[in-house]
XYZ file of C-alpha atoms in Angstrom:
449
model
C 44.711 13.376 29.734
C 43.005 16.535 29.055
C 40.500 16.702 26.442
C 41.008 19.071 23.848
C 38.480 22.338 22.900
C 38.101 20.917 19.411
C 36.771 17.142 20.621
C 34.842 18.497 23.429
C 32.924 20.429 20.921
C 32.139 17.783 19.098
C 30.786 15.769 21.838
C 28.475 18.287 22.463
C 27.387 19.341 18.915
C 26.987 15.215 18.318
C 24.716 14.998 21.745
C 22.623 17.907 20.483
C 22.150 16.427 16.940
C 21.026 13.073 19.089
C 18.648 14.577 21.485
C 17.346 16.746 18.465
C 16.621 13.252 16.250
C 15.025 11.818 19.318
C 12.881 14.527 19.510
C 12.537 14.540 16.179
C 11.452 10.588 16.145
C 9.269 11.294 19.254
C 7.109 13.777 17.445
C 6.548 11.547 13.951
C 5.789 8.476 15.935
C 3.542 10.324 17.963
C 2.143 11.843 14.769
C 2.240 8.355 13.127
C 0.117 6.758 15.662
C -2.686 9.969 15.227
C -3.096 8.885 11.228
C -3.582 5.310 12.455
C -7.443 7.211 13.353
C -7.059 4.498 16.539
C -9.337 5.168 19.500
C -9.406 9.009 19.729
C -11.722 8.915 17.016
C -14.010 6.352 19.569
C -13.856 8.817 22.250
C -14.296 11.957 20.641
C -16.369 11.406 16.816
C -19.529 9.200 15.927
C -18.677 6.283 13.660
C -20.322 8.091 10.302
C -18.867 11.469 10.578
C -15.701 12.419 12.085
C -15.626 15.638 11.284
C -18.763 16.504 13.439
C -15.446 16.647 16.642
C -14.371 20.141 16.878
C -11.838 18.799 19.204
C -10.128 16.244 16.398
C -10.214 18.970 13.709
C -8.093 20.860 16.231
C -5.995 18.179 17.044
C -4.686 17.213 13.111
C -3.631 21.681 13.168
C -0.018 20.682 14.852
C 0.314 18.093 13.335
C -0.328 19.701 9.878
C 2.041 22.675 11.139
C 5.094 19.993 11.717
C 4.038 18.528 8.382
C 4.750 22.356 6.901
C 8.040 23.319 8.917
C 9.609 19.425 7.913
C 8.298 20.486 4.484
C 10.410 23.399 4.501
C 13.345 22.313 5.956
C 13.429 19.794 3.282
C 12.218 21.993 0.601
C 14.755 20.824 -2.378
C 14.327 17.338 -1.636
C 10.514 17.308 -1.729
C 10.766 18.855 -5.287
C 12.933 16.678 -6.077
C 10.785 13.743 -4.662
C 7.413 15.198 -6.707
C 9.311 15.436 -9.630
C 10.000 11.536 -9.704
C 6.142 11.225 -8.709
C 4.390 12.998 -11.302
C 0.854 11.311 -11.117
C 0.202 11.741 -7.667
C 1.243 15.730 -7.453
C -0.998 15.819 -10.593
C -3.722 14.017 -8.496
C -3.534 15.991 -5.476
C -3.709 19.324 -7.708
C -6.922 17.775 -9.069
C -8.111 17.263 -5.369
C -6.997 20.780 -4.296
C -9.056 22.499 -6.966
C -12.409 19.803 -6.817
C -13.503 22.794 -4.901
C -14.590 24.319 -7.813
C -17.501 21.812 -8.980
C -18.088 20.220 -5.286
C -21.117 19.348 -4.223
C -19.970 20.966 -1.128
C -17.530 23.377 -1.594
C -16.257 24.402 1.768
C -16.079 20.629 3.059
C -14.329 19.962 0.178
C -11.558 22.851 0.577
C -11.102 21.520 3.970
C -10.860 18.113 3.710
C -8.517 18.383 0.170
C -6.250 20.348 2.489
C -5.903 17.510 4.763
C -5.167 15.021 2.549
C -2.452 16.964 1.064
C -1.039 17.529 4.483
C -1.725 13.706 5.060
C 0.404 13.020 1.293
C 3.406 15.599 1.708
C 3.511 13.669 5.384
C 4.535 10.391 3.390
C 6.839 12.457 1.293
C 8.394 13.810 3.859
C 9.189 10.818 5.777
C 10.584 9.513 2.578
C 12.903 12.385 2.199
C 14.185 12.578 5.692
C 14.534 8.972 6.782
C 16.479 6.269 5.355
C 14.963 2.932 5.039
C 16.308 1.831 8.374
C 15.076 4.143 10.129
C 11.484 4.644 8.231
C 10.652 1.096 8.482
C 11.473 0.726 11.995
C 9.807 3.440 13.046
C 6.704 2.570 12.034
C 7.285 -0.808 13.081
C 7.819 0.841 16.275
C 4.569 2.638 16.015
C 2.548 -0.502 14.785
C 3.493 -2.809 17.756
C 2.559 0.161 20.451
C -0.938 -0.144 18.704
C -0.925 -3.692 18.712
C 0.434 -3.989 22.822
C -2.529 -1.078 23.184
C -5.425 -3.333 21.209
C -4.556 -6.220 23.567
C -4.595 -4.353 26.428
C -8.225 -2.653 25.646
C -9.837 -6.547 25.276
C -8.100 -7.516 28.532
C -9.470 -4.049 30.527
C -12.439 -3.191 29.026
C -13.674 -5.934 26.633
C -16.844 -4.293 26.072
C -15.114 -1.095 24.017
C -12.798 -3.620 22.028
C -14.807 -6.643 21.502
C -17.688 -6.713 18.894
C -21.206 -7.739 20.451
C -23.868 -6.627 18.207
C -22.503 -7.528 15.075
C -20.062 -10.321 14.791
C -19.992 -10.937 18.350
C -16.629 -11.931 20.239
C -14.641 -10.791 16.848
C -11.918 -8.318 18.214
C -11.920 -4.377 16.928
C -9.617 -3.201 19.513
C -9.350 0.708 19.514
C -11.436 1.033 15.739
C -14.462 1.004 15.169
C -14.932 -2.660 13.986
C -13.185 -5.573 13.435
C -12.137 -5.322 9.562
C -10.056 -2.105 10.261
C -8.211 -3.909 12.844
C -7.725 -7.144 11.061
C -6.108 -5.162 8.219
C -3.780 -2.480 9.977
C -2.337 -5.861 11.791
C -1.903 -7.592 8.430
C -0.572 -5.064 7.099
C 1.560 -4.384 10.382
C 2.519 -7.922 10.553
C 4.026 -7.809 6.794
C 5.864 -4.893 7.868
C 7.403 -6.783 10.952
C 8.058 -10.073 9.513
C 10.460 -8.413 7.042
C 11.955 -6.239 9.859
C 12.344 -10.016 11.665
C 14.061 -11.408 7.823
C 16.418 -8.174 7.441
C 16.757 -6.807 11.206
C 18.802 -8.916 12.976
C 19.923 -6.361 16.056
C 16.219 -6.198 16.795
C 14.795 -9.463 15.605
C 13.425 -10.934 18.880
C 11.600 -7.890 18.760
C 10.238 -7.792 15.198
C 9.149 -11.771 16.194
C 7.300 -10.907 18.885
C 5.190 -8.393 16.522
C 4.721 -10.764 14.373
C 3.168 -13.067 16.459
C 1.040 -10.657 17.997
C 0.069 -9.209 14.887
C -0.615 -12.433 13.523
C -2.892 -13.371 16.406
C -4.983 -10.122 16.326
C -5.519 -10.510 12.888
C -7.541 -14.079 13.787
C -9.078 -12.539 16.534
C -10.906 -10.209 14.509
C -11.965 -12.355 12.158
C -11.775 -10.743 8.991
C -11.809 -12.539 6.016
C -10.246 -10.036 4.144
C -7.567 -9.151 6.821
C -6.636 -13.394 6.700
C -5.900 -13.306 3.411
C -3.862 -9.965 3.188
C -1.794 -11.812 6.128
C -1.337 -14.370 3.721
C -0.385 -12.256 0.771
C 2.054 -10.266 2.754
C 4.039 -13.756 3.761
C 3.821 -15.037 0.374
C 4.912 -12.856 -0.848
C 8.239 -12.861 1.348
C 8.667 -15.936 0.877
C 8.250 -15.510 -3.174
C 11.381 -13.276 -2.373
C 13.096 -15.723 -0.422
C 13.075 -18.625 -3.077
C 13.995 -15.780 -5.746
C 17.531 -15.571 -4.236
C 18.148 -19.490 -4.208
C 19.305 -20.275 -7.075
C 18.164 -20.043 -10.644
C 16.945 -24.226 -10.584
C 14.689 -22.927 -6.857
C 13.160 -19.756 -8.479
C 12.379 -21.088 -11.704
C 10.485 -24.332 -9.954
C 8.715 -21.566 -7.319
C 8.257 -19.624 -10.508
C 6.122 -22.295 -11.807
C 4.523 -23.205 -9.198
C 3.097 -19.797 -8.687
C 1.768 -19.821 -11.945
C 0.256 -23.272 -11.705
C -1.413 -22.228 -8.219
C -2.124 -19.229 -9.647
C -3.702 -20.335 -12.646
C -5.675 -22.730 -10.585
C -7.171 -20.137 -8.259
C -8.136 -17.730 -11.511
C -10.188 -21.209 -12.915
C -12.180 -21.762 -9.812
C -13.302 -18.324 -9.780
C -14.048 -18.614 -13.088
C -15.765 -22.140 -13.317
C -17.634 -22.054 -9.837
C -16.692 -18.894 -7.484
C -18.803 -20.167 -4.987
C -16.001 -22.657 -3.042
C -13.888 -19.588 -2.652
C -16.836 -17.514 -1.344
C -18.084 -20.540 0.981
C -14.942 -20.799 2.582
C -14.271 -17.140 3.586
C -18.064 -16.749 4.715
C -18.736 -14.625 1.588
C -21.994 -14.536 -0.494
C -21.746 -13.632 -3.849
C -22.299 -9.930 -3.263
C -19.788 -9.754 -1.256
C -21.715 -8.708 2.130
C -23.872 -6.330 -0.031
C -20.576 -4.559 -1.678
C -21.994 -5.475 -5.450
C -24.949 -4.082 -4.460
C -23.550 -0.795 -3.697
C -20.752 -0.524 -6.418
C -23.791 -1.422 -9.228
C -25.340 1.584 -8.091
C -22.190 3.811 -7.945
C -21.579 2.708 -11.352
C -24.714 5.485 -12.389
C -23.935 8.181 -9.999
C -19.985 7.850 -11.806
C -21.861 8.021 -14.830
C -23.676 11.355 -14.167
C -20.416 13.119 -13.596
C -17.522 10.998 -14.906
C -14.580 13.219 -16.064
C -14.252 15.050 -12.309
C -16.408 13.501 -10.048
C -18.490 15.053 -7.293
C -15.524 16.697 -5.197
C -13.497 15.385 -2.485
C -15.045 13.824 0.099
C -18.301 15.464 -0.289
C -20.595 12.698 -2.455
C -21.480 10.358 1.048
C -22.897 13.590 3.124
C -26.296 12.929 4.773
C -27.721 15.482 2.638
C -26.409 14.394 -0.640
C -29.178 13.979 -3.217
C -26.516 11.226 -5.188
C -25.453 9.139 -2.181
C -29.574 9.478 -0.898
C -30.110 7.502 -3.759
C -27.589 4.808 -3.582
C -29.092 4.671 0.171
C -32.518 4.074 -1.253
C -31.485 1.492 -3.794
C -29.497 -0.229 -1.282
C -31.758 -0.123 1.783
C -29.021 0.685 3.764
C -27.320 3.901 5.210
C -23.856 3.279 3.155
C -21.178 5.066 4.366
C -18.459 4.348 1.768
C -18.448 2.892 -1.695
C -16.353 0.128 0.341
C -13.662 0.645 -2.727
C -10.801 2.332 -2.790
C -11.089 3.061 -6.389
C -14.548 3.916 -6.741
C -14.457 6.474 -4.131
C -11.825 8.400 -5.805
C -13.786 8.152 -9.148
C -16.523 9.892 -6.909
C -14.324 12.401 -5.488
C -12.130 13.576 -8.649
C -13.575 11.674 -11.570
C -12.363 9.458 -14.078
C -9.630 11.985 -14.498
C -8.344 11.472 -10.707
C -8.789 7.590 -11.028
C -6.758 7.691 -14.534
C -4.210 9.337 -11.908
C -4.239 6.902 -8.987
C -3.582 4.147 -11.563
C -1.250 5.714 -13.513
C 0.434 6.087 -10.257
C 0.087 2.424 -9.291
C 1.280 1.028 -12.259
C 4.697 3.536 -11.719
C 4.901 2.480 -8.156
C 4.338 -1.553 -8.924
C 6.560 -1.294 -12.420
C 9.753 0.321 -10.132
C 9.269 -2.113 -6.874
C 9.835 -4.744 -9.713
C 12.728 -3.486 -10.979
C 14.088 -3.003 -7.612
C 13.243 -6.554 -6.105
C 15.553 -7.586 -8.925
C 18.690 -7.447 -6.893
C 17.646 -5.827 -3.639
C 14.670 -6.731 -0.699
C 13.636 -3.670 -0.664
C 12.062 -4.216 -3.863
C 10.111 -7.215 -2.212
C 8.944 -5.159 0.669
C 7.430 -2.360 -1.709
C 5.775 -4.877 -3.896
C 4.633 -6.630 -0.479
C 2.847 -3.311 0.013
C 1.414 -2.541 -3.519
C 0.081 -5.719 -3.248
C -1.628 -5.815 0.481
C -2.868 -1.929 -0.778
C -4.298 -3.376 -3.804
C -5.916 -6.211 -1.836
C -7.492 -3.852 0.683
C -8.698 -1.286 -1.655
C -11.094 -3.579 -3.246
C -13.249 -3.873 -0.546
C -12.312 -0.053 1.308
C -12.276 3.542 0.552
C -8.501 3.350 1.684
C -7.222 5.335 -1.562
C -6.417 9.089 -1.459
C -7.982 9.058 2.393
C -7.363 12.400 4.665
C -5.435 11.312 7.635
C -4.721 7.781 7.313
C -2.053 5.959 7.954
C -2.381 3.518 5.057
C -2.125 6.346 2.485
C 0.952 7.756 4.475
C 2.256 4.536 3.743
C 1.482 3.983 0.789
C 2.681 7.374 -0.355
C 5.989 7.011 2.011
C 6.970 3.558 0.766
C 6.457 4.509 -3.278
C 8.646 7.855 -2.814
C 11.115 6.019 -1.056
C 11.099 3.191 -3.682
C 11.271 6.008 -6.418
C 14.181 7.789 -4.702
C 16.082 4.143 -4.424
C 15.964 3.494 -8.274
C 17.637 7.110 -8.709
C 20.760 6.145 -5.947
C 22.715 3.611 -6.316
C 21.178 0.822 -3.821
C 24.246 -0.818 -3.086
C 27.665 0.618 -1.568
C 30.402 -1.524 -1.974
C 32.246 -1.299 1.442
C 35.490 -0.541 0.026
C 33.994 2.920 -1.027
C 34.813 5.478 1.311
C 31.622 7.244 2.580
C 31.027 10.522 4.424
C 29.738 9.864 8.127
C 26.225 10.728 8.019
C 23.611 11.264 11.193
C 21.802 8.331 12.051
C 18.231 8.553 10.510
C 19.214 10.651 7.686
C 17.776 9.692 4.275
C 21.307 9.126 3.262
C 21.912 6.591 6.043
C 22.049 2.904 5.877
C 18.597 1.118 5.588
C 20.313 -1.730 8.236
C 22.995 -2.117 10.558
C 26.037 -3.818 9.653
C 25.590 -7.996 9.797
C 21.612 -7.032 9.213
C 21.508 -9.076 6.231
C 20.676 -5.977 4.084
C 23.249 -3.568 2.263
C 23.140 -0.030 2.850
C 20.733 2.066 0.612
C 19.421 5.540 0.484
């Protein structure tokens, strides 16, 4: 039977739209995998500065430009997506301009300009992609990096395997063994609800988990174990919430009782937590350092000391928090200190504000829907981590892409209906577009912007 002009065209236009989405998905995993900072910062950067590779600083200009064109080729919805986020575009215009009172103003300029490339990056994948596609995609791009980390021990054990310091704990392609532990917590979180919700690619997703799992014991960070464990209580919080009122109300209370428990032992006699995850009571020197940022906050509190230019070598302030601490401190090892540094009180006021918006709607959305439990899995695991890293408002980094990603995209859910009753007729959409499904059909999940 001969095929007519009309369907042959539209075989062809739908193969071009699919090779174009491949290539499109091609590019932001690839890009995805550059803001997890894995192993080309080893090979090209020393461990304290970064930016001292003219090569990287080369290397983040594409992927800035593809940032820019996906910016604006999606130009109404990313207004539309910053007006539902009002604390963090007033945040990163307080970043732009910390220029202006920077202890280093031309450092500053450039690195404000990368994390607002690295922020309208999580934007944009919140515009473009639906959930679906989003979350496997970087579920994708998490278990490449795991399958890579493995490999590196196996070959070369030396580059991926801690000797000095902590010997035999794993650090795969990072520079040491906390950064792993928490990408694959965080990773594994992401893949064990992929492996709930999924179901088309849940072998898959269970395999991740496992290895994730495992790497995150290899490396043996303390802090990495228990973010593993938040992440999986916290799906399986959301699992009990949708047995019944008699099953939530007893997991309810048992929470709180657990809880409650935990909260007095900190209270009464920290030290049996602390003993048990290999802590002291400063925290591996962390106290220390945050006692002494507490002054430098002091001297300028209401907009801080620019962005990212307080911990340079020649910084009078961070020379003495190095003298006080006896120790060449890199970080305030705080998420939430650092950005008091950068931007002030003003720019932490922000980030919270923020927080609170991003926590207070993932609540309201776990209500009836998982996605709501998956965005307050990663408020929580981000909340976790920042109390012990600078992993806040950080240029090029995969866990602020996230974290900006997953709070757009739980912002943009709350204004859609999440639910679409499949008696509704619906207008075929491309796969991967924000308005597809977030799962197949029979995933377990409904469909939602």
């Amino acid at each position: 039977m001969p095929v007519s002009p009309t369907g042959l065209q539209d075989s062809q236009r739908s193969l071009t739209q699919t090779v174009i989405l491949a290539v499109e998905l091609g590019l932001a995993f690839i890009c995805l995998v550059l803001f997890s900072e894995g192993l080309l910062p080893r090979l090209f950067a020393s461990e304290y500065d970064t930016d001292s590779s003219a090569f990287l600083r080369l290397l983040w200009l594409p992927v800035y430009g593809l940032v820019a064109i996906g910016c604006l080729w999606k130009v109404r919805s990313m207004v539309s997506l910053a007006v539902r986020m009002p604390f963090l575009i007033l945040l990163l215009a307080v970043t732009a301009a910390s220029f202006l009172w920077s202890l280093d103003p031309a450092l500053t300029q450039r690195r404000s300009i990368a994390v607002v490339a690295t922020s309208l990056a999580g934007f944009y994948l919140a515009a473009r992609y639906d959930w679906r596609t989003l979350l496997r995609l970087m579920g994708a791009m998490w278990l490449f990096m795991a399958i890579v980390s493995l490999g590196a021990v196996i070959v070369a054990p030396g580059f991926a395997i801690m000797s000095e310091i902590h010997p035999g704990a794993w650090k795969g392609l990072w520079w040491e063994k906390n950064t792993l532990g928490g990408h694959m917590a965080r990773a594994a979180f992401l893949c064990a609800f992929l492996f709930i919700l999924d179901r088309p690619w849940r072998s898959v997703w269970g395999f991740a988990v496992l290895l994730c799992s495992g790497l995150v014991v290899a490396s043996t960070s303390k802090t990495a174990l228990l973010g593993l464990m938040l992440g999986f209580g916290i799906l399986f919080a959301g699992w009990i919430s949708r047995k019944g009122t008699a099953i939530t109300i007893s997991g309810l209370w048992t929470g709180i009782v657990l809880s409650s428990a935990f909260a007095a032992i900190m209270i009464i006699e920290p030290g049996i937590v602390l003993n048990l995850l290999g802590r002291d009571a400063t925290l591996t020197g962390r106290t220390d350092i945050w006692s002494v940022l507490a002054g430098a906050i002091a001297d300028r509190p209401q907009l801080g000391y620019g962005y990212g230019a307080f911990w340079q070598l020649d910084s009078m302030p961070a020379h003495r928090v190095r003298s006080a601490t006896e120790w060449l401190v890199p970080t305030a090892h705080n998420g939430w200190l650092e950005t008091a540094l950068s931007v002030g009180l003003i720019g932490l006021g922000l980030l919270m504000a923020n927080y609170v918006l991003f926590v207070a709607r993932a609540a309201w959305l776990s209500i009836d829907n998982w996605l709501g439990i998956f965005a307050l899995g990663v408020a929580g695991q981000f909340l976790l981590f920042s109390l012990s890293e600078s992993n806040a408002l950080q240029q090029n980094s995969i866990i602020w892409v996230t974290y900006v990603a997953i709070a757009a995209k739980t912002a943009i859910s709350l204004q859609r209906p999440a639910y679409v009753p499949n008696s509704t007729p619906r207008k075929t959409v491309a796969p991967g577009h924000a308005g597809a499904g977030v799962m197949n059909s029979g995933s377990g999940l409904a469909r939602s912007r």
